[in-house]
Amino acid sequence: MSLKGKTAIITGSNSGIGLGVARALAAAGADVVLNSYTDRDEDHALAEEIAKAHGVTARYIAADLSKGAEARRLIEKAGRCDILVNNAGIQHVAPIDEFPVDKWDAIIAINMSSAFHTTAVALPMMREAGWGRVINIASAHGLTASPYKSAYITAKHGVVGMTKTVALETAREKITANAICPGYVLTPLVEAQIPDTAKKYGMTEEEAKQKVILERQPSKEFATVEQIGGTAVFLCSDAADQITGTTISVDGGWTAL
Ligand code: NAD
């Protein structure tokens, strides 16, 4: 399968899952647009590295997706969008009665509302091209809950709901919308939680990974960014033409519990 001639925009892709998905789509032949809120030489260098490695066009466009207008501008600036991967996300952990309002607002804006804004601008581009894929990186936390992650879980459940709505609105077109729901993937977002978790439980960081973080992941292994990238590539294939409005869990059995 080749995605040659398709343009993929991956939000929040200068690190972690987004970067893994960008690399996988580029390896499958897609031109890619990387994004985050920073505008550093190293961000643009990532795009250059991907272009060279896979012989595709790769660009980096800075946009702060906590702001709806910037999310819309990202897609407009890219100018074409056949594959939209809504991936940007942040986390904050606190009991709901102590949850800082600014963190709540930022998580809802970046993890959920940005996908509304990007999708709204990207869909007309997909319609014009006569083909499209919306791939939302939700989470096992889009299907189940855990304590102390109220904003994240609200946003991820919202993304799953939005995915179903977009699928119904595009069902008669060659456009699909699906959500990938990863369990724990070892990325900077998760690595940042390890020292605090170890401290809280009086464990080594390795014990914290195995006994606390992977507690709900029956495989006791982290999923990898390559596996999430491979799932995104599959969703872009002809085999996935009739897969729409659903979630694909990549979670080592978490949601089977
Ligand atoms: P990460 O921190 O490595 O990546 C997050 C990306 O979002 C980064 O590129 C970051 O720069 C970007 N971002 C943050 N704020 C932004 C903003 N205001 N504007 C634009 N970009 C912004 O984390 P990750 O683990 O790769 O997470 C990627 C996605 O996968 C998130 O939506 C996360 O919720 C989801 N996810 C992660 C895991 C996991 O275990 N790592 C599990 C399930 C779901």
Short mmCIF file of N, CA, C and O and ligand atoms in Angstrom, two decimals, residues 12-18 35-37 63-66 87-90 110-111 137-140 152 156 182-185 187-190, ligand 1:
data_model
loop_
_atom_site.label_atom_id
_atom_site.label_comp_id
_atom_site.label_asym_id
_atom_site.label_seq_id
_atom_site.Cartn_x
_atom_site.Cartn_y
_atom_site.Cartn_z
N GLY A 12 0.74 17.85 17.28
CA GLY A 12 1.58 17.44 18.42
C GLY A 12 2.56 16.35 18.03
O GLY A 12 2.60 15.29 18.64
N SER A 13 3.37 16.64 16.98
CA SER A 13 4.19 15.55 16.43
C SER A 13 5.69 15.82 16.47
O SER A 13 6.43 15.27 15.67
N ASN A 14 6.13 16.67 17.41
CA ASN A 14 7.58 16.80 17.55
C ASN A 14 8.11 15.86 18.63
O ASN A 14 9.25 15.95 19.05
N SER A 15 7.27 14.92 19.08
CA SER A 15 7.68 14.00 20.14
C SER A 15 6.70 12.82 20.20
O SER A 15 5.62 12.87 19.59
N GLY A 16 7.10 11.76 20.88
CA GLY A 16 6.19 10.68 21.26
C GLY A 16 5.38 10.03 20.14
O GLY A 16 5.89 9.74 19.06
N ILE A 17 4.11 9.79 20.43
CA ILE A 17 3.21 9.08 19.51
C ILE A 17 3.06 9.84 18.20
O ILE A 17 3.09 9.24 17.11
N GLY A 18 2.89 11.16 18.27
CA GLY A 18 2.69 11.95 17.06
C GLY A 18 3.86 11.80 16.10
O GLY A 18 3.68 11.62 14.88
N ASN A 35 3.70 19.25 13.67
CA ASN A 35 3.24 20.44 14.42
C ASN A 35 3.53 20.31 15.90
O ASN A 35 3.52 19.21 16.46
N SER A 36 3.81 21.43 16.51
CA SER A 36 3.67 21.62 17.95
C SER A 36 3.59 23.13 18.18
O SER A 36 3.53 23.88 17.21
N TYR A 37 3.61 23.53 19.45
CA TYR A 37 3.48 24.97 19.73
C TYR A 37 4.83 25.69 19.69
O TYR A 37 4.87 26.91 19.69
N ALA A 63 1.96 25.84 15.76
CA ALA A 63 0.62 26.37 16.08
C ALA A 63 0.28 25.90 17.49
O ALA A 63 0.47 24.73 17.81
N ASP A 64 -0.18 26.83 18.31
CA ASP A 64 -0.56 26.49 19.68
C ASP A 64 -2.03 26.06 19.67
O ASP A 64 -2.93 26.88 19.54
N LEU A 65 -2.23 24.75 19.84
CA LEU A 65 -3.57 24.20 19.67
C LEU A 65 -4.47 24.43 20.89
O LEU A 65 -5.62 23.98 20.90
N SER A 66 -3.96 25.14 21.89
CA SER A 66 -4.86 25.54 22.97
C SER A 66 -5.78 26.66 22.47
O SER A 66 -6.75 27.02 23.13
N ASN A 87 -3.61 14.40 17.53
CA ASN A 87 -2.81 13.68 18.53
C ASN A 87 -2.37 14.55 19.70
O ASN A 87 -2.11 14.03 20.78
N ALA A 88 -2.29 15.88 19.52
CA ALA A 88 -1.72 16.73 20.57
C ALA A 88 -2.46 16.50 21.88
O ALA A 88 -3.69 16.38 21.90
N GLY A 89 -1.71 16.41 22.96
CA GLY A 89 -2.36 16.19 24.25
C GLY A 89 -1.43 16.47 25.41
O GLY A 89 -0.21 16.35 25.28
N ILE A 90 -2.03 16.85 26.52
CA ILE A 90 -1.28 17.06 27.77
C ILE A 90 -2.04 16.35 28.90
O ILE A 90 -3.19 15.93 28.72
N ILE A 110 -6.77 21.59 24.36
CA ILE A 110 -5.73 20.92 23.53
C ILE A 110 -6.18 19.50 23.18
O ILE A 110 -6.08 19.08 22.03
N ASN A 111 -6.66 18.74 24.16
CA ASN A 111 -6.94 17.31 23.94
C ASN A 111 -8.26 17.08 23.21
O ASN A 111 -8.44 16.04 22.61
N ILE A 137 -6.25 10.31 18.12
CA ILE A 137 -5.53 9.54 19.13
C ILE A 137 -6.24 9.81 20.47
O ILE A 137 -6.01 10.84 21.11
N ALA A 138 -7.14 8.90 20.82
CA ALA A 138 -7.85 9.03 22.10
C ALA A 138 -7.01 8.32 23.15
O ALA A 138 -5.82 8.62 23.31
N SER A 139 -7.56 7.32 23.82
CA SER A 139 -6.83 6.65 24.90
C SER A 139 -7.71 5.55 25.47
O SER A 139 -8.93 5.58 25.30
N ALA A 140 -7.10 4.60 26.18
CA ALA A 140 -7.91 3.68 26.99
C ALA A 140 -8.78 4.53 27.93
O ALA A 140 -9.90 4.14 28.30
N TYR A 152 -8.61 14.97 31.60
CA TYR A 152 -8.09 14.11 30.53
C TYR A 152 -9.17 13.11 30.11
O TYR A 152 -9.42 12.90 28.92
N LYS A 156 -10.96 12.85 26.53
CA LYS A 156 -10.79 11.66 25.68
C LYS A 156 -12.13 10.99 25.39
O LYS A 156 -12.35 10.50 24.28
N PRO A 182 -4.78 4.04 22.72
CA PRO A 182 -3.62 3.36 23.31
C PRO A 182 -3.77 3.19 24.81
O PRO A 182 -4.39 4.01 25.48
N GLY A 183 -3.20 2.10 25.32
CA GLY A 183 -2.96 2.00 26.75
C GLY A 183 -1.69 2.79 27.02
O GLY A 183 -1.43 3.79 26.35
N TYR A 184 -0.86 2.33 27.95
CA TYR A 184 0.35 3.09 28.22
C TYR A 184 1.42 2.85 27.16
O TYR A 184 1.73 1.72 26.81
N VAL A 185 1.94 3.96 26.65
CA VAL A 185 3.03 3.95 25.67
C VAL A 185 4.15 4.75 26.32
O VAL A 185 3.88 5.83 26.89
N THR A 187 6.35 7.29 26.42
CA THR A 187 6.68 8.55 25.72
C THR A 187 6.97 9.60 26.80
O THR A 187 6.73 9.34 27.99
N PRO A 188 7.43 10.79 26.42
CA PRO A 188 7.71 11.82 27.43
C PRO A 188 6.53 12.09 28.37
O PRO A 188 6.71 12.34 29.55
N LEU A 189 5.28 11.98 27.82
CA LEU A 189 4.09 12.23 28.65
C LEU A 189 4.00 11.24 29.82
O LEU A 189 3.66 11.60 30.93
N VAL A 190 4.35 9.98 29.55
CA VAL A 190 4.28 8.95 30.58
C VAL A 190 5.56 8.98 31.43
O VAL A 190 5.50 8.87 32.66
P1 NAD B 1 4.08 13.70 24.27
O1 NAD B 1 4.13 14.65 25.41
O2 NAD B 1 5.32 13.02 23.82
O3 NAD B 1 3.43 14.38 22.99
C1 NAD B 1 2.42 15.34 23.07
C2 NAD B 1 2.56 16.23 21.87
O4 NAD B 1 1.56 17.27 21.94
C3 NAD B 1 3.93 16.92 21.82
O5 NAD B 1 4.39 17.01 20.49
C4 NAD B 1 3.60 18.30 22.36
O6 NAD B 1 4.52 19.28 21.94
C5 NAD B 1 2.22 18.50 21.76
N1 NAD B 1 1.48 19.60 22.38
C6 NAD B 1 1.28 19.82 23.70
N2 NAD B 1 0.62 20.99 23.87
C7 NAD B 1 0.40 21.50 22.63
C8 NAD B 1 -0.20 22.68 22.15
N3 NAD B 1 -0.71 23.60 22.98
N4 NAD B 1 -0.22 22.89 20.81
C9 NAD B 1 0.33 21.99 19.96
N5 NAD B 1 0.91 20.86 20.36
C10 NAD B 1 0.95 20.61 21.68
O7 NAD B 1 2.95 12.64 24.67
P2 NAD B 1 2.41 11.33 23.94
O8 NAD B 1 2.37 10.29 24.98
O9 NAD B 1 3.09 11.09 22.66
O10 NAD B 1 0.90 11.75 23.67
C11 NAD B 1 0.36 11.95 22.40
C12 NAD B 1 -1.14 11.68 22.45
O11 NAD B 1 -1.35 10.31 22.78
C13 NAD B 1 -1.87 12.52 23.50
O12 NAD B 1 -3.12 12.93 22.99
C14 NAD B 1 -2.06 11.52 24.62
O13 NAD B 1 -3.17 11.84 25.41
C15 NAD B 1 -2.27 10.24 23.84
N6 NAD B 1 -2.03 9.03 24.62
C16 NAD B 1 -0.81 8.76 25.15
C17 NAD B 1 -0.62 7.59 25.88
C18 NAD B 1 0.69 7.22 26.47
O14 NAD B 1 0.74 6.26 27.25
N7 NAD B 1 1.77 7.87 26.15
C19 NAD B 1 -1.70 6.70 26.06
C20 NAD B 1 -2.93 7.01 25.50
C21 NAD B 1 -3.08 8.17 24.78
#
